[in-house]
């Protein structure tokens, strides 16, 4: 089995979509038991973020921002600082965890396609704007005046409406990286393996938190969104076994 070359793979994962350090930090702290009883030292965070291409000053800014927004709290003992998710941070990361790792699309069976005579009105709550006059959303949330149809036997051309061009590109790139990584032996260094895993997770998390991905998988269970998920989730589990960093 080919041995993984860390730097090109890190570069490929970072190139899938722009990475905001504060958002990556949420992924990192939310991926493990990073609550009040499991703080992470600043030194460990710097060592983990370094192979991911994140500079110490960018990490400091992200830590400050998340502390200001009550996502994390810091504790200093002597010269050592540790960081943990606040109750708000734990609640928010826990709320989306099932969505990131889910294997099904439960809850979309009541979604419909709502078409309007002119521009579709603004709505709150889960929805996908398919075009200027058409929304996909739960039946109970459809505004008045819509022509409602169920998602049955959707033609092939329809799949392009569910996802933005940026999401299509990201799905393609992430699937390519995941397949390549899955065919390689993970890094011998556990922290390097975790860095790779967290970048894969972060790029997948960005996609999984968008309703369009799950709508696409619901309509096209063998389509591109489903294929990417089927490649990414086993890879995350594989890398997790190789990244047991204390």
mmCIF file of C-alpha atoms in Angstrom:
data_model
loop_
_atom_site.group_PDB
_atom_site.id
_atom_site.type_symbol
_atom_site.label_atom_id
_atom_site.label_comp_id
_atom_site.label_asym_id
_atom_site.label_seq_id
_atom_site.Cartn_x
_atom_site.Cartn_y
_atom_site.Cartn_z
ATOM 1 C CA UNK A 1 0.000 0.000 0.000
ATOM 2 C CA UNK A 2 1.332 3.433 -0.919
ATOM 3 C CA UNK A 3 2.475 5.585 1.995
ATOM 4 C CA UNK A 4 0.682 8.903 2.379
ATOM 5 C CA UNK A 5 2.690 12.034 1.539
ATOM 6 C CA UNK A 6 1.314 14.543 4.020
ATOM 7 C CA UNK A 7 1.956 17.916 2.392
ATOM 8 C CA UNK A 8 0.306 17.369 -1.034
ATOM 9 C CA UNK A 9 -2.765 15.844 0.615
ATOM 10 C CA UNK A 10 -3.053 18.738 3.073
ATOM 11 C CA UNK A 11 -2.765 21.194 0.174
ATOM 12 C CA UNK A 12 -5.414 19.340 -1.838
ATOM 13 C CA UNK A 13 -7.856 19.326 1.081
ATOM 14 C CA UNK A 14 -7.292 23.010 1.822
ATOM 15 C CA UNK A 15 -7.873 23.835 -1.852
ATOM 16 C CA UNK A 16 -11.366 22.294 -1.901
ATOM 17 C CA UNK A 17 -12.859 25.454 -0.388
ATOM 18 C CA UNK A 18 -11.488 28.409 1.605
ATOM 19 C CA UNK A 19 -10.962 27.545 5.253
ATOM 20 C CA UNK A 20 -11.694 30.011 8.031
ATOM 21 C CA UNK A 21 -9.529 29.250 11.043
ATOM 22 C CA UNK A 22 -12.279 29.918 13.595
ATOM 23 C CA UNK A 23 -14.597 27.501 11.779
ATOM 24 C CA UNK A 24 -11.878 24.843 11.589
ATOM 25 C CA UNK A 25 -11.281 25.335 15.321
ATOM 26 C CA UNK A 26 -14.966 24.634 15.994
ATOM 27 C CA UNK A 27 -14.633 21.420 13.981
ATOM 28 C CA UNK A 28 -11.520 20.434 15.948
ATOM 29 C CA UNK A 29 -12.975 21.104 19.400
ATOM 30 C CA UNK A 30 -16.372 19.704 18.465
ATOM 31 C CA UNK A 31 -14.954 16.434 17.169
ATOM 32 C CA UNK A 32 -13.861 15.107 20.540
ATOM 33 C CA UNK A 33 -14.713 15.394 24.223
ATOM 34 C CA UNK A 34 -13.648 19.054 24.397
ATOM 35 C CA UNK A 35 -16.049 20.126 27.100
ATOM 36 C CA UNK A 36 -15.202 21.526 30.531
ATOM 37 C CA UNK A 37 -13.912 18.140 31.686
ATOM 38 C CA UNK A 38 -11.627 17.665 28.662
ATOM 39 C CA UNK A 39 -9.774 20.928 27.943
ATOM 40 C CA UNK A 40 -7.107 21.121 25.225
ATOM 41 C CA UNK A 41 -3.832 22.949 25.832
ATOM 42 C CA UNK A 42 -2.715 25.763 23.595
ATOM 43 C CA UNK A 43 0.485 23.842 22.852
ATOM 44 C CA UNK A 44 -1.512 20.819 21.647
ATOM 45 C CA UNK A 45 -3.681 23.018 19.444
ATOM 46 C CA UNK A 46 -0.637 24.695 17.899
ATOM 47 C CA UNK A 47 0.985 21.306 17.255
ATOM 48 C CA UNK A 48 -2.215 20.029 15.625
ATOM 49 C CA UNK A 49 -2.857 23.109 13.494
ATOM 50 C CA UNK A 50 0.725 23.434 12.266
ATOM 51 C CA UNK A 51 0.569 20.497 9.792
ATOM 52 C CA UNK A 52 -2.818 21.792 8.627
ATOM 53 C CA UNK A 53 -1.097 24.944 7.419
ATOM 54 C CA UNK A 54 -2.543 27.274 10.067
ATOM 55 C CA UNK A 55 -0.147 29.868 11.492
ATOM 56 C CA UNK A 56 0.009 30.460 15.268
ATOM 57 C CA UNK A 57 -1.172 34.058 14.898
ATOM 58 C CA UNK A 58 -4.261 32.931 12.952
ATOM 59 C CA UNK A 59 -5.013 30.401 15.691
ATOM 60 C CA UNK A 60 -4.691 33.101 18.367
ATOM 61 C CA UNK A 61 -7.159 35.347 16.523
ATOM 62 C CA UNK A 62 -9.610 32.438 16.157
ATOM 63 C CA UNK A 63 -9.351 31.577 19.854
ATOM 64 C CA UNK A 64 -10.008 35.197 20.778
ATOM 65 C CA UNK A 65 -13.006 35.423 18.463
ATOM 66 C CA UNK A 66 -14.632 32.234 19.743
ATOM 67 C CA UNK A 67 -14.054 33.248 23.355
ATOM 68 C CA UNK A 68 -15.661 36.621 22.648
ATOM 69 C CA UNK A 69 -18.665 34.871 21.083
ATOM 70 C CA UNK A 70 -18.987 32.502 24.087
ATOM 71 C CA UNK A 71 -18.092 29.385 22.116
ATOM 72 C CA UNK A 72 -14.984 28.508 24.096
ATOM 73 C CA UNK A 73 -13.516 29.397 27.469
ATOM 74 C CA UNK A 74 -9.862 29.524 28.424
ATOM 75 C CA UNK A 75 -8.132 28.742 31.701
ATOM 76 C CA UNK A 76 -4.563 29.699 32.543
ATOM 77 C CA UNK A 77 -2.457 27.832 35.045
ATOM 78 C CA UNK A 78 1.004 29.317 35.328
ATOM 79 C CA UNK A 79 2.192 29.713 31.736
ATOM 80 C CA UNK A 80 -0.143 27.045 30.358
ATOM 81 C CA UNK A 81 -3.464 27.943 28.753
ATOM 82 C CA UNK A 82 -6.173 25.362 28.108
ATOM 83 C CA UNK A 83 -9.335 25.708 26.045
ATOM 84 C CA UNK A 84 -12.720 24.018 26.184
ATOM 85 C CA UNK A 85 -16.128 24.459 24.616
ATOM 86 C CA UNK A 86 -18.662 26.397 26.662
ATOM 87 C CA UNK A 87 -22.171 25.076 27.211
ATOM 88 C CA UNK A 88 -23.231 27.048 24.156
ATOM 89 C CA UNK A 89 -20.385 25.561 22.101
ATOM 90 C CA UNK A 90 -21.188 22.035 23.265
ATOM 91 C CA UNK A 91 -24.877 22.490 22.482
ATOM 92 C CA UNK A 92 -24.246 23.881 19.000
ATOM 93 C CA UNK A 93 -21.662 21.284 17.980
ATOM 94 C CA UNK A 94 -23.799 18.487 19.441
ATOM 95 C CA UNK A 95 -26.814 19.747 17.507
ATOM 96 C CA UNK A 96 -25.101 19.333 14.134
ATOM 97 C CA UNK A 97 -23.066 16.209 14.897
ATOM 98 C CA UNK A 98 -25.801 13.781 13.870
ATOM 99 C CA UNK A 99 -26.275 15.703 10.635
ATOM 100 C CA UNK A 100 -22.571 15.446 9.785
ATOM 101 C CA UNK A 101 -22.370 11.715 10.498
ATOM 102 C CA UNK A 102 -25.898 10.695 9.510
ATOM 103 C CA UNK A 103 -26.372 7.857 7.065
ATOM 104 C CA UNK A 104 -29.948 8.620 6.059
ATOM 105 C CA UNK A 105 -32.107 11.586 5.109
ATOM 106 C CA UNK A 106 -34.916 11.153 7.604
ATOM 107 C CA UNK A 107 -37.277 14.100 7.647
ATOM 108 C CA UNK A 108 -37.179 14.894 3.937
ATOM 109 C CA UNK A 109 -40.075 12.620 3.075
ATOM 110 C CA UNK A 110 -42.484 15.499 3.774
ATOM 111 C CA UNK A 111 -40.609 17.964 1.552
ATOM 112 C CA UNK A 112 -42.265 19.242 -1.610
ATOM 113 C CA UNK A 113 -41.447 21.434 -4.576
ATOM 114 C CA UNK A 114 -43.345 24.741 -4.382
ATOM 115 C CA UNK A 115 -43.568 26.882 -7.541
ATOM 116 C CA UNK A 116 -44.820 30.477 -7.624
ATOM 117 C CA UNK A 117 -46.165 32.690 -10.390
ATOM 118 C CA UNK A 118 -43.364 35.174 -9.889
ATOM 119 C CA UNK A 119 -40.413 35.321 -7.483
ATOM 120 C CA UNK A 120 -40.708 32.881 -4.584
ATOM 121 C CA UNK A 121 -41.134 34.670 -1.242
ATOM 122 C CA UNK A 122 -38.448 34.665 1.420
ATOM 123 C CA UNK A 123 -38.910 31.914 3.991
ATOM 124 C CA UNK A 124 -37.259 30.989 7.269
ATOM 125 C CA UNK A 125 -36.355 27.498 8.359
ATOM 126 C CA UNK A 126 -34.959 24.649 6.265
ATOM 127 C CA UNK A 127 -35.381 25.122 2.527
ATOM 128 C CA UNK A 128 -33.552 25.070 -0.793
ATOM 129 C CA UNK A 129 -34.148 27.786 -3.386
ATOM 130 C CA UNK A 130 -34.067 25.864 -6.648
ATOM 131 C CA UNK A 131 -34.517 28.927 -8.834
ATOM 132 C CA UNK A 132 -36.089 32.372 -8.589
ATOM 133 C CA UNK A 133 -39.649 31.053 -8.503
ATOM 134 C CA UNK A 134 -39.240 27.578 -6.974
ATOM 135 C CA UNK A 135 -38.498 26.383 -3.458
ATOM 136 C CA UNK A 136 -38.021 22.973 -1.886
ATOM 137 C CA UNK A 137 -39.192 22.879 1.720
ATOM 138 C CA UNK A 138 -41.375 20.987 4.211
ATOM 139 C CA UNK A 139 -45.015 20.895 3.140
ATOM 140 C CA UNK A 140 -46.151 22.532 6.379
ATOM 141 C CA UNK A 141 -43.950 25.573 5.684
ATOM 142 C CA UNK A 142 -45.117 26.285 2.114
ATOM 143 C CA UNK A 143 -46.335 29.925 1.734
ATOM 144 C CA UNK A 144 -49.748 30.618 0.275
ATOM 145 C CA UNK A 145 -50.173 30.750 -3.473
ATOM 146 C CA UNK A 146 -47.808 27.928 -4.407
ATOM 147 C CA UNK A 147 -48.230 25.086 -6.862
ATOM 148 C CA UNK A 148 -47.098 22.023 -4.884
ATOM 149 C CA UNK A 149 -45.619 18.847 -6.306
ATOM 150 C CA UNK A 150 -43.809 15.918 -4.726
ATOM 151 C CA UNK A 151 -40.307 14.792 -5.655
ATOM 152 C CA UNK A 152 -41.108 11.765 -7.786
ATOM 153 C CA UNK A 153 -39.177 10.578 -10.846
ATOM 154 C CA UNK A 154 -37.155 13.788 -11.069
ATOM 155 C CA UNK A 155 -35.307 14.035 -14.401
ATOM 156 C CA UNK A 156 -31.514 13.964 -14.526
ATOM 157 C CA UNK A 157 -31.238 17.682 -15.297
ATOM 158 C CA UNK A 158 -32.998 18.552 -12.048
ATOM 159 C CA UNK A 159 -30.083 17.479 -9.864
ATOM 160 C CA UNK A 160 -28.098 20.576 -10.838
ATOM 161 C CA UNK A 161 -30.723 22.767 -9.155
ATOM 162 C CA UNK A 162 -30.234 21.228 -5.711
ATOM 163 C CA UNK A 163 -26.592 22.214 -5.339
ATOM 164 C CA UNK A 164 -24.664 25.354 -6.166
ATOM 165 C CA UNK A 165 -21.736 25.203 -8.621
ATOM 166 C CA UNK A 166 -19.389 25.675 -5.650
ATOM 167 C CA UNK A 167 -20.920 22.631 -3.911
ATOM 168 C CA UNK A 168 -20.600 20.515 -7.051
ATOM 169 C CA UNK A 169 -16.916 21.397 -7.312
ATOM 170 C CA UNK A 170 -16.371 20.707 -3.608
ATOM 171 C CA UNK A 171 -18.124 17.319 -3.788
ATOM 172 C CA UNK A 172 -15.978 16.300 -6.752
ATOM 173 C CA UNK A 173 -12.726 17.416 -5.123
ATOM 174 C CA UNK A 174 -13.527 15.913 -1.722
ATOM 175 C CA UNK A 175 -14.514 12.568 -3.242
ATOM 176 C CA UNK A 176 -11.247 12.457 -5.217
ATOM 177 C CA UNK A 177 -9.188 13.222 -2.090
ATOM 178 C CA UNK A 178 -11.136 10.728 0.021
ATOM 179 C CA UNK A 179 -10.663 7.929 -2.521
ATOM 180 C CA UNK A 180 -6.955 8.658 -2.776
ATOM 181 C CA UNK A 181 -6.507 8.805 1.012
ATOM 182 C CA UNK A 182 -8.490 5.617 1.481
ATOM 183 C CA UNK A 183 -6.078 3.755 -0.805
ATOM 184 C CA UNK A 184 -3.023 4.856 1.211
ATOM 185 C CA UNK A 185 -1.604 3.793 4.532
ATOM 186 C CA UNK A 186 -2.316 6.513 7.129
ATOM 187 C CA UNK A 187 0.627 8.520 8.501
ATOM 188 C CA UNK A 188 2.629 6.766 11.179
ATOM 189 C CA UNK A 189 2.454 9.915 13.285
ATOM 190 C CA UNK A 190 -0.908 9.964 15.069
ATOM 191 C CA UNK A 191 -1.117 13.758 15.122
ATOM 192 C CA UNK A 192 -0.538 13.936 11.359
ATOM 193 C CA UNK A 193 -3.289 11.353 10.840
ATOM 194 C CA UNK A 194 -5.614 13.445 12.973
ATOM 195 C CA UNK A 195 -4.748 16.592 11.011
ATOM 196 C CA UNK A 196 -5.705 14.853 7.765
ATOM 197 C CA UNK A 197 -8.889 13.496 9.317
ATOM 198 C CA UNK A 198 -9.955 16.873 10.658
ATOM 199 C CA UNK A 199 -9.469 18.575 7.289
ATOM 200 C CA UNK A 200 -11.565 15.876 5.591
ATOM 201 C CA UNK A 201 -14.191 16.238 8.324
ATOM 202 C CA UNK A 202 -14.193 20.023 8.060
ATOM 203 C CA UNK A 203 -14.719 20.058 4.302
ATOM 204 C CA UNK A 204 -17.456 17.423 4.614
ATOM 205 C CA UNK A 205 -19.060 19.319 7.508
ATOM 206 C CA UNK A 206 -19.369 22.450 5.362
ATOM 207 C CA UNK A 207 -21.341 20.454 2.796
ATOM 208 C CA UNK A 208 -23.375 18.359 5.258
ATOM 209 C CA UNK A 209 -24.762 21.445 6.993
ATOM 210 C CA UNK A 210 -26.459 22.589 3.793
ATOM 211 C CA UNK A 211 -29.985 21.419 3.089
ATOM 212 C CA UNK A 212 -29.266 21.066 -0.621
ATOM 213 C CA UNK A 213 -26.932 18.122 -0.068
ATOM 214 C CA UNK A 214 -29.587 16.102 1.750
ATOM 215 C CA UNK A 215 -32.290 17.080 -0.719
ATOM 216 C CA UNK A 216 -30.049 15.838 -3.521
ATOM 217 C CA UNK A 217 -29.368 12.559 -1.730
ATOM 218 C CA UNK A 218 -33.076 12.106 -1.045
ATOM 219 C CA UNK A 219 -34.002 12.575 -4.705
ATOM 220 C CA UNK A 220 -30.950 10.804 -6.138
ATOM 221 C CA UNK A 221 -29.904 8.086 -3.640
ATOM 222 C CA UNK A 222 -27.129 6.958 -5.991
ATOM 223 C CA UNK A 223 -26.087 10.441 -7.082
ATOM 224 C CA UNK A 224 -22.952 12.478 -6.466
ATOM 225 C CA UNK A 225 -23.836 13.658 -2.948
ATOM 226 C CA UNK A 226 -24.543 10.103 -1.796
ATOM 227 C CA UNK A 227 -21.380 8.793 -3.468
ATOM 228 C CA UNK A 228 -19.223 11.415 -1.757
ATOM 229 C CA UNK A 229 -20.734 10.612 1.637
ATOM 230 C CA UNK A 230 -20.212 6.882 1.067
ATOM 231 C CA UNK A 231 -16.510 7.566 0.484
ATOM 232 C CA UNK A 232 -15.949 10.126 3.237
ATOM 233 C CA UNK A 233 -17.593 8.461 6.259
ATOM 234 C CA UNK A 234 -15.588 5.193 6.096
ATOM 235 C CA UNK A 235 -12.404 7.234 5.604
ATOM 236 C CA UNK A 236 -13.149 9.285 8.725
ATOM 237 C CA UNK A 237 -13.609 6.087 10.729
ATOM 238 C CA UNK A 238 -10.382 4.640 9.277
ATOM 239 C CA UNK A 239 -8.350 7.744 10.110
ATOM 240 C CA UNK A 240 -9.880 7.981 13.573
ATOM 241 C CA UNK A 241 -8.390 4.613 14.455
ATOM 242 C CA UNK A 242 -4.974 5.911 13.384
ATOM 243 C CA UNK A 243 -5.228 9.249 15.182
ATOM 244 C CA UNK A 244 -5.540 8.370 18.845
ATOM 245 C CA UNK A 245 -3.706 11.427 20.201
ATOM 246 C CA UNK A 246 -3.696 11.774 23.958
#
